[in-house]
PDB file of C-alpha atoms in Angstrom:
ATOM      1  CA  MET I1373       0.000   0.000   0.000  1.00  0.00           C
ATOM      2  CA  THR I1374       2.945   2.337   0.657  1.00  0.00           C
ATOM      3  CA  ALA I1375       4.141   1.896  -2.968  1.00  0.00           C
ATOM      4  CA  TYR I1376       0.686   2.895  -4.198  1.00  0.00           C
ATOM      5  CA  TRP I1377       0.735   6.155  -2.249  1.00  0.00           C
ATOM      6  CA  LEU I1378       4.334   6.830  -3.289  1.00  0.00           C
ATOM      7  CA  ALA I1379       3.231   6.451  -6.919  1.00  0.00           C
ATOM      8  CA  GLN I1380       0.250   8.748  -6.324  1.00  0.00           C
ATOM      9  CA  GLY I1381       2.553  11.286  -4.627  1.00  0.00           C
ATOM     10  CA  VAL I1382       4.854  11.340  -7.653  1.00  0.00           C
ATOM     11  CA  GLY I1383       1.736  11.864  -9.799  1.00  0.00           C
ATOM     12  CA  VAL I1384       0.769  14.867  -7.701  1.00  0.00           C
ATOM     13  CA  ILE I1385       4.305  16.285  -8.068  1.00  0.00           C
ATOM     14  CA  ALA I1386       3.927  15.887 -11.836  1.00  0.00           C
ATOM     15  CA  PHE I1387       0.623  17.733 -11.573  1.00  0.00           C
ATOM     16  CA  LEU I1388       2.316  20.638  -9.781  1.00  0.00           C
ATOM     17  CA  VAL I1389       5.158  20.798 -12.328  1.00  0.00           C
ATOM     18  CA  GLY I1390       2.921  20.542 -15.366  1.00  0.00           C
ATOM     19  CA  ILE I1391       0.031  22.809 -14.410  1.00  0.00           C
ATOM     20  CA  THR I1392       1.462  25.920 -16.081  1.00  0.00           C
ATOM     21  CA  THR I1393       2.960  24.262 -19.161  1.00  0.00           C
ATOM     22  CA  PHE I1394       0.354  25.278 -21.725  1.00  0.00           C
ATOM     23  CA  ILE I1395       0.260  28.978 -20.859  1.00  0.00           C
ATOM     24  CA  ASN I1396       3.737  29.381 -22.380  1.00  0.00           C
ATOM     25  CA  ARG I1397       3.698  31.005 -25.807  1.00  0.00           C
ATOM     26  CA  ASP I1398       7.447  30.643 -26.101  1.00  0.00           C
ATOM     27  CA  GLU I1399       8.023  27.316 -27.867  1.00  0.00           C
ATOM     28  CA  ARG I1400      11.332  26.567 -26.121  1.00  0.00           C
ATOM     29  CA  ARG I1401      10.015  27.121 -22.592  1.00  0.00           C
ATOM     30  CA  PHE I1402       6.844  25.187 -23.465  1.00  0.00           C
ATOM     31  CA  LYS I1403       8.837  22.179 -24.681  1.00  0.00           C
ATOM     32  CA  LYS I1404      11.334  22.232 -21.785  1.00  0.00           C
ATOM     33  CA  GLN I1405       8.580  22.319 -19.186  1.00  0.00           C
ATOM     34  CA  LEU I1406       6.595  19.638 -21.038  1.00  0.00           C
ATOM     35  CA  SER I1407       9.706  17.451 -21.030  1.00  0.00           C
ATOM     36  CA  VAL I1408      10.234  17.777 -17.263  1.00  0.00           C
ATOM     37  CA  TYR I1409       6.583  16.986 -16.649  1.00  0.00           C
ATOM     38  CA  SER I1410       6.756  13.929 -18.955  1.00  0.00           C
ATOM     39  CA  ALA I1411       9.754  12.497 -17.104  1.00  0.00           C
ATOM     40  CA  ILE I1412       8.082  12.843 -13.702  1.00  0.00           C
ATOM     41  CA  ILE I1413       4.763  11.397 -14.875  1.00  0.00           C
ATOM     42  CA  GLY I1414       6.717   8.550 -16.511  1.00  0.00           C
ATOM     43  CA  VAL I1415       8.158   7.625 -13.109  1.00  0.00           C
ATOM     44  CA  HIS I1416       4.614   7.778 -11.708  1.00  0.00           C
ATOM     45  CA  PHE I1417       3.329   5.330 -14.338  1.00  0.00           C
ATOM     46  CA  PHE I1418       6.188   2.892 -13.801  1.00  0.00           C
ATOM     47  CA  LEU I1419       5.438   2.965 -10.054  1.00  0.00           C
ATOM     48  CA  MET I1420       1.768   2.293 -10.890  1.00  0.00           C
ATOM     49  CA  GLY I1421       2.804  -0.742 -12.964  1.00  0.00           C
ATOM     50  CA  ALA I1422       1.673   0.843 -16.249  1.00  0.00           C
ATOM     51  CA  PHE I1423       4.653   0.031 -18.468  1.00  0.00           C
ATOM     52  CA  PRO I1424       3.212   1.243 -21.822  1.00  0.00           C
ATOM     53  CA  ALA I1425       2.271   4.616 -20.302  1.00  0.00           C
ATOM     54  CA  GLY I1426       5.573   4.917 -18.415  1.00  0.00           C
ATOM     55  CA  SER I1427       7.662   4.159 -21.473  1.00  0.00           C
ATOM     56  CA  SER I1428       5.555   6.496 -23.633  1.00  0.00           C
ATOM     57  CA  ALA I1429       5.973   9.307 -21.106  1.00  0.00           C
ATOM     58  CA  MET I1430       9.744   8.803 -20.881  1.00  0.00           C
ATOM     59  CA  LEU I1431      10.028   8.779 -24.659  1.00  0.00           C
ATOM     60  CA  ASN I1432       7.894  11.955 -24.629  1.00  0.00           C
ATOM     61  CA  ALA I1433      10.427  13.635 -22.347  1.00  0.00           C
ATOM     62  CA  ILE I1434      13.399  12.775 -24.558  1.00  0.00           C
ATOM     63  CA  ARG I1435      11.547  13.443 -27.799  1.00  0.00           C
ATOM     64  CA  THR I1436      10.329  16.846 -26.680  1.00  0.00           C
ATOM     65  CA  LEU I1437      13.855  17.977 -25.826  1.00  0.00           C
ATOM     66  CA  ILE I1438      15.160  16.696 -29.158  1.00  0.00           C
ATOM     67  CA  THR I1439      12.525  18.716 -31.046  1.00  0.00           C
ATOM     68  CA  LEU I1440      14.257  21.824 -29.696  1.00  0.00           C
ATOM     69  CA  ARG I1441      17.240  20.924 -31.910  1.00  0.00           C
ATOM     70  CA  THR I1442      15.781  19.216 -34.967  1.00  0.00           C
ATOM     71  CA  ARG I1443      12.624  18.507 -36.909  1.00  0.00           C
ATOM     72  CA  SER I1444      14.300  15.750 -38.893  1.00  0.00           C
ATOM     73  CA  LEU I1445      11.991  13.174 -40.439  1.00  0.00           C
ATOM     74  CA  TRP I1446      14.319  10.291 -39.600  1.00  0.00           C
ATOM     75  CA  VAL I1447      14.464  11.320 -35.914  1.00  0.00           C
ATOM     76  CA  MET I1448      10.658  11.610 -35.864  1.00  0.00           C
ATOM     77  CA  THR I1449      10.391   8.169 -37.476  1.00  0.00           C
ATOM     78  CA  LEU I1450      12.786   6.721 -34.911  1.00  0.00           C
ATOM     79  CA  PHE I1451      10.613   7.991 -32.043  1.00  0.00           C
ATOM     80  CA  ILE I1452       7.443   6.720 -33.698  1.00  0.00           C
ATOM     81  CA  VAL I1453       8.962   3.251 -34.141  1.00  0.00           C
ATOM     82  CA  LEU I1454      10.332   3.216 -30.557  1.00  0.00           C
ATOM     83  CA  THR I1455       7.009   4.370 -29.101  1.00  0.00           C
ATOM     84  CA  ALA I1456       4.984   1.813 -31.022  1.00  0.00           C
ATOM     85  CA  GLY I1457       7.440  -1.025 -30.424  1.00  0.00           C
ATOM     86  CA  ILE I1458       8.003  -0.485 -26.716  1.00  0.00           C
ATOM     87  CA  GLY I1459       4.391   0.454 -25.971  1.00  0.00           C
ATOM     88  CA  LEU I1460       2.898  -2.489 -27.830  1.00  0.00           C
ATOM     89  CA  ALA I1461       5.393  -4.994 -26.422  1.00  0.00           C
ATOM     90  CA  LYS I1462       3.936  -4.959 -22.920  1.00  0.00           C
ATOM     91  CA  PHE I1463       0.304  -3.926 -23.202  1.00  0.00           C
ATOM     92  CA  HIS I1464      -2.325  -6.179 -21.595  1.00  0.00           C
ATOM     93  CA  HIS I1465      -5.524  -4.198 -22.015  1.00  0.00           C
ATOM     94  CA  PRO I1466      -6.852  -2.135 -24.946  1.00  0.00           C
ATOM     95  CA  MET I1467      -6.947   0.978 -22.738  1.00  0.00           C
ATOM     96  CA  GLU I1468      -3.154   0.790 -22.547  1.00  0.00           C
ATOM     97  CA  LEU I1469      -3.051   1.593 -26.257  1.00  0.00           C
ATOM     98  CA  LEU I1470      -4.402   5.099 -25.625  1.00  0.00           C
ATOM     99  CA  PRO I1471      -1.167   6.648 -24.286  1.00  0.00           C
ATOM    100  CA  VAL I1472       0.769   4.957 -27.083  1.00  0.00           C
ATOM    101  CA  ALA I1473      -1.612   6.406 -29.686  1.00  0.00           C
ATOM    102  CA  GLY I1474      -1.499   9.808 -27.964  1.00  0.00           C
ATOM    103  CA  THR I1475       2.293   9.752 -27.994  1.00  0.00           C
ATOM    104  CA  LEU I1476       2.399   8.790 -31.665  1.00  0.00           C
ATOM    105  CA  VAL I1477       0.228  11.729 -32.759  1.00  0.00           C
ATOM    106  CA  SER I1478       1.973  14.203 -30.459  1.00  0.00           C
ATOM    107  CA  THR I1479       5.345  13.035 -31.801  1.00  0.00           C
ATOM    108  CA  TRP I1480       4.213  13.834 -35.317  1.00  0.00           C
ATOM    109  CA  ALA I1481       2.832  17.207 -34.151  1.00  0.00           C
ATOM    110  CA  LEU I1482       6.005  18.238 -32.316  1.00  0.00           C
ATOM    111  CA  PHE I1483       8.201  17.414 -35.313  1.00  0.00           C
ATOM    112  CA  ARG I1484       5.991  18.566 -38.167  1.00  0.00           C
ATOM    113  CA  CYS I1485       3.692  21.294 -36.802  1.00  0.00           C
ATOM    114  CA  GLN I1486       3.923  24.480 -34.809  1.00  0.00           C
ATOM    115  CA  GLY I1487       1.743  27.088 -33.164  1.00  0.00           C
ATOM    116  CA  LEU I1488      -1.983  26.510 -33.037  1.00  0.00           C
ATOM    117  CA  THR I1489      -1.946  23.365 -35.183  1.00  0.00           C
ATOM    118  CA  MET I1490       0.568  21.693 -32.869  1.00  0.00           C
ATOM    119  CA  ARG I1491      -1.486  22.595 -29.811  1.00  0.00           C
ATOM    120  CA  CYS I1492      -4.709  21.264 -31.360  1.00  0.00           C
ATOM    121  CA  ILE I1493      -3.110  17.910 -32.132  1.00  0.00           C
ATOM    122  CA  ILE I1494      -1.585  17.752 -28.657  1.00  0.00           C
ATOM    123  CA  TRP I1495      -5.068  18.477 -27.252  1.00  0.00           C
ATOM    124  CA  CYS I1496      -6.318  15.300 -28.990  1.00  0.00           C
ATOM    125  CA  SER I1497      -3.346  13.384 -27.599  1.00  0.00           C
ATOM    126  CA  THR I1498      -4.199  14.678 -24.144  1.00  0.00           C
ATOM    127  CA  ALA I1499      -7.745  13.302 -24.463  1.00  0.00           C
ATOM    128  CA  CYS I1500      -6.218   9.826 -24.961  1.00  0.00           C
ATOM    129  CA  TRP I1501      -4.111  10.251 -21.827  1.00  0.00           C
ATOM    130  CA  VAL I1502      -7.069  11.490 -19.744  1.00  0.00           C
ATOM    131  CA  ALA I1503      -9.126   8.413 -20.599  1.00  0.00           C
ATOM    132  CA  HIS I1504      -6.185   6.107 -19.848  1.00  0.00           C
ATOM    133  CA  ASN I1505      -5.279   7.789 -16.556  1.00  0.00           C
ATOM    134  CA  PHE I1506      -8.870   7.675 -15.315  1.00  0.00           C
ATOM    135  CA  TRP I1507      -9.061   3.987 -16.225  1.00  0.00           C
ATOM    136  CA  LEU I1508      -5.731   3.316 -14.450  1.00  0.00           C
ATOM    137  CA  GLY I1509      -6.844   5.123 -11.293  1.00  0.00           C
ATOM    138  CA  SER I1510      -4.009   7.649 -11.473  1.00  0.00           C
ATOM    139  CA  ILE I1511      -5.106  10.587  -9.329  1.00  0.00           C
ATOM    140  CA  GLY I1512      -2.257  12.946 -10.273  1.00  0.00           C
ATOM    141  CA  GLY I1513      -2.224  11.762 -13.879  1.00  0.00           C
ATOM    142  CA  THR I1514      -5.960  12.292 -14.304  1.00  0.00           C
ATOM    143  CA  LEU I1515      -5.813  15.692 -12.610  1.00  0.00           C
ATOM    144  CA  ILE I1516      -2.897  16.950 -14.690  1.00  0.00           C
ATOM    145  CA  GLU I1517      -4.042  15.620 -18.048  1.00  0.00           C
ATOM    146  CA  GLY I1518      -7.581  16.848 -17.311  1.00  0.00           C
ATOM    147  CA  SER I1519      -6.085  20.229 -16.468  1.00  0.00           C
ATOM    148  CA  PHE I1520      -4.005  20.113 -19.657  1.00  0.00           C
ATOM    149  CA  LEU I1521      -7.152  19.345 -21.624  1.00  0.00           C
ATOM    150  CA  VAL I1522      -8.960  22.370 -20.169  1.00  0.00           C
ATOM    151  CA  MET I1523      -5.995  24.787 -20.122  1.00  0.00           C
ATOM    152  CA  ASN I1524      -4.745  23.897 -23.582  1.00  0.00           C
ATOM    153  CA  GLY I1525      -8.326  24.040 -24.899  1.00  0.00           C
ATOM    154  CA  LEU I1526      -8.842  27.511 -23.433  1.00  0.00           C
ATOM    155  CA  ASN I1527      -5.475  28.670 -24.772  1.00  0.00           C
ATOM    156  CA  ILE I1528      -6.307  27.284 -28.214  1.00  0.00           C
ATOM    157  CA  ILE I1529      -9.501  29.363 -28.194  1.00  0.00           C
ATOM    158  CA  ARG I1530      -7.607  32.432 -26.911  1.00  0.00           C
ATOM    159  CA  PHE I1531      -4.825  32.100 -29.492  1.00  0.00           C
ATOM    160  CA  TRP I1532      -7.366  31.453 -32.266  1.00  0.00           C
ATOM    161  CA  ARG I1533      -9.239  34.636 -31.289  1.00  0.00           C
ATOM    162  CA  MET I1534      -5.965  36.569 -31.317  1.00  0.00           C
ATOM    163  CA  GLN I1535      -5.246  35.287 -34.817  1.00  0.00           C
ATOM    164  CA  LYS I1536      -8.767  36.205 -35.910  1.00  0.00           C
ATOM    165  CA  ARG I1537      -8.041  39.803 -34.764  1.00  0.00           C
ATOM    166  CA  GLY I1538      -4.815  39.823 -36.784  1.00  0.00           C
ATOM    167  CA  ILE I1539      -2.475  39.251 -33.828  1.00  0.00           C
ATOM    168  CA  ASP I1540       0.091  36.479 -34.131  1.00  0.00           C
ATOM    169  CA  PRO I1541       0.357  34.924 -30.640  1.00  0.00           C
ATOM    170  CA  PHE I1542       3.310  32.858 -31.845  1.00  0.00           C
ATOM    171  CA  LYS I1543       5.357  35.648 -33.422  1.00  0.00           C
ATOM    172  CA  VAL I1544       8.401  34.943 -31.249  1.00  0.00           C
ATOM    173  CA  GLU I1545       8.076  31.231 -32.018  1.00  0.00           C
ATOM    174  CA  SER I1546       7.821  31.885 -35.756  1.00  0.00           C
ATOM    175  CA  GLU I1547      10.960  34.023 -35.721  1.00  0.00           C
ATOM    176  CA  ILE I1548      12.928  31.383 -33.786  1.00  0.00           C
ATOM    177  CA  GLN I1549      11.752  28.585 -36.108  1.00  0.00           C
ATOM    178  CA  ALA I1550      12.700  30.614 -39.185  1.00  0.00           C
ATOM    179  CA  GLY I1551      16.165  31.158 -37.702  1.00  0.00           C
ATOM    180  CA  LEU I1552      16.598  27.444 -36.921  1.00  0.00           C
ATOM    181  CA  GLN I1553      15.601  26.412 -40.430  1.00  0.00           C
ATOM    182  CA  GLU I1554      18.039  28.906 -41.957  1.00  0.00           C
ATOM    183  CA  GLU I1555      20.859  27.560 -39.797  1.00  0.00           C
ATOM    184  CA  SER I1556      20.182  23.877 -40.465  1.00  0.00           C
ATOM    185  CA  PRO I1557      18.799  22.920 -43.881  1.00  0.00           C
ATOM    186  CA  SER I1558      19.317  19.197 -43.053  1.00  0.00           C
ATOM    187  CA  THR I1559      16.260  19.204 -40.784  1.00  0.00           C
ATOM    188  CA  ARG I1560      13.868  18.792 -43.695  1.00  0.00           C
TER     189      ARG I1560
END
């Protein structure tokens, strides 16, 4: 019983770390904070005995940091293959496929999309994680992913409204991405 509460405590720590992730408009800060959250929630899932979710979350942490340096198709493909292979190797229940599916689509989004499109796809990924975490009985995981679902959804609406008024909420992000692509043409 002590291990259960330790796992739930780590989930609550992940909740506290991740709660402000989606308010960041700066892509680098957003991805760094998302990576830290993913690593902590991965530990939580391993402690809960949810290997597919734990491995998906740990791959999320590494993948998110790597997307700060490259958007390479071969790196994206590597993470998709690793996520599918590791996640599918140990699943026992169909619900365990949800975090794997969520990680696959968010991997594609982080490597191939940006701005509002990326956040919309990640919102769908988050819905997969919410359903899984509720099924698993993860208190911290359900709270944080539910919060992500609401916060990211509200920010998507806010950013969309800004764009509708002619304001680019991702202007800093766009300038950074343009600079990265100029520096490294091999990322295509």
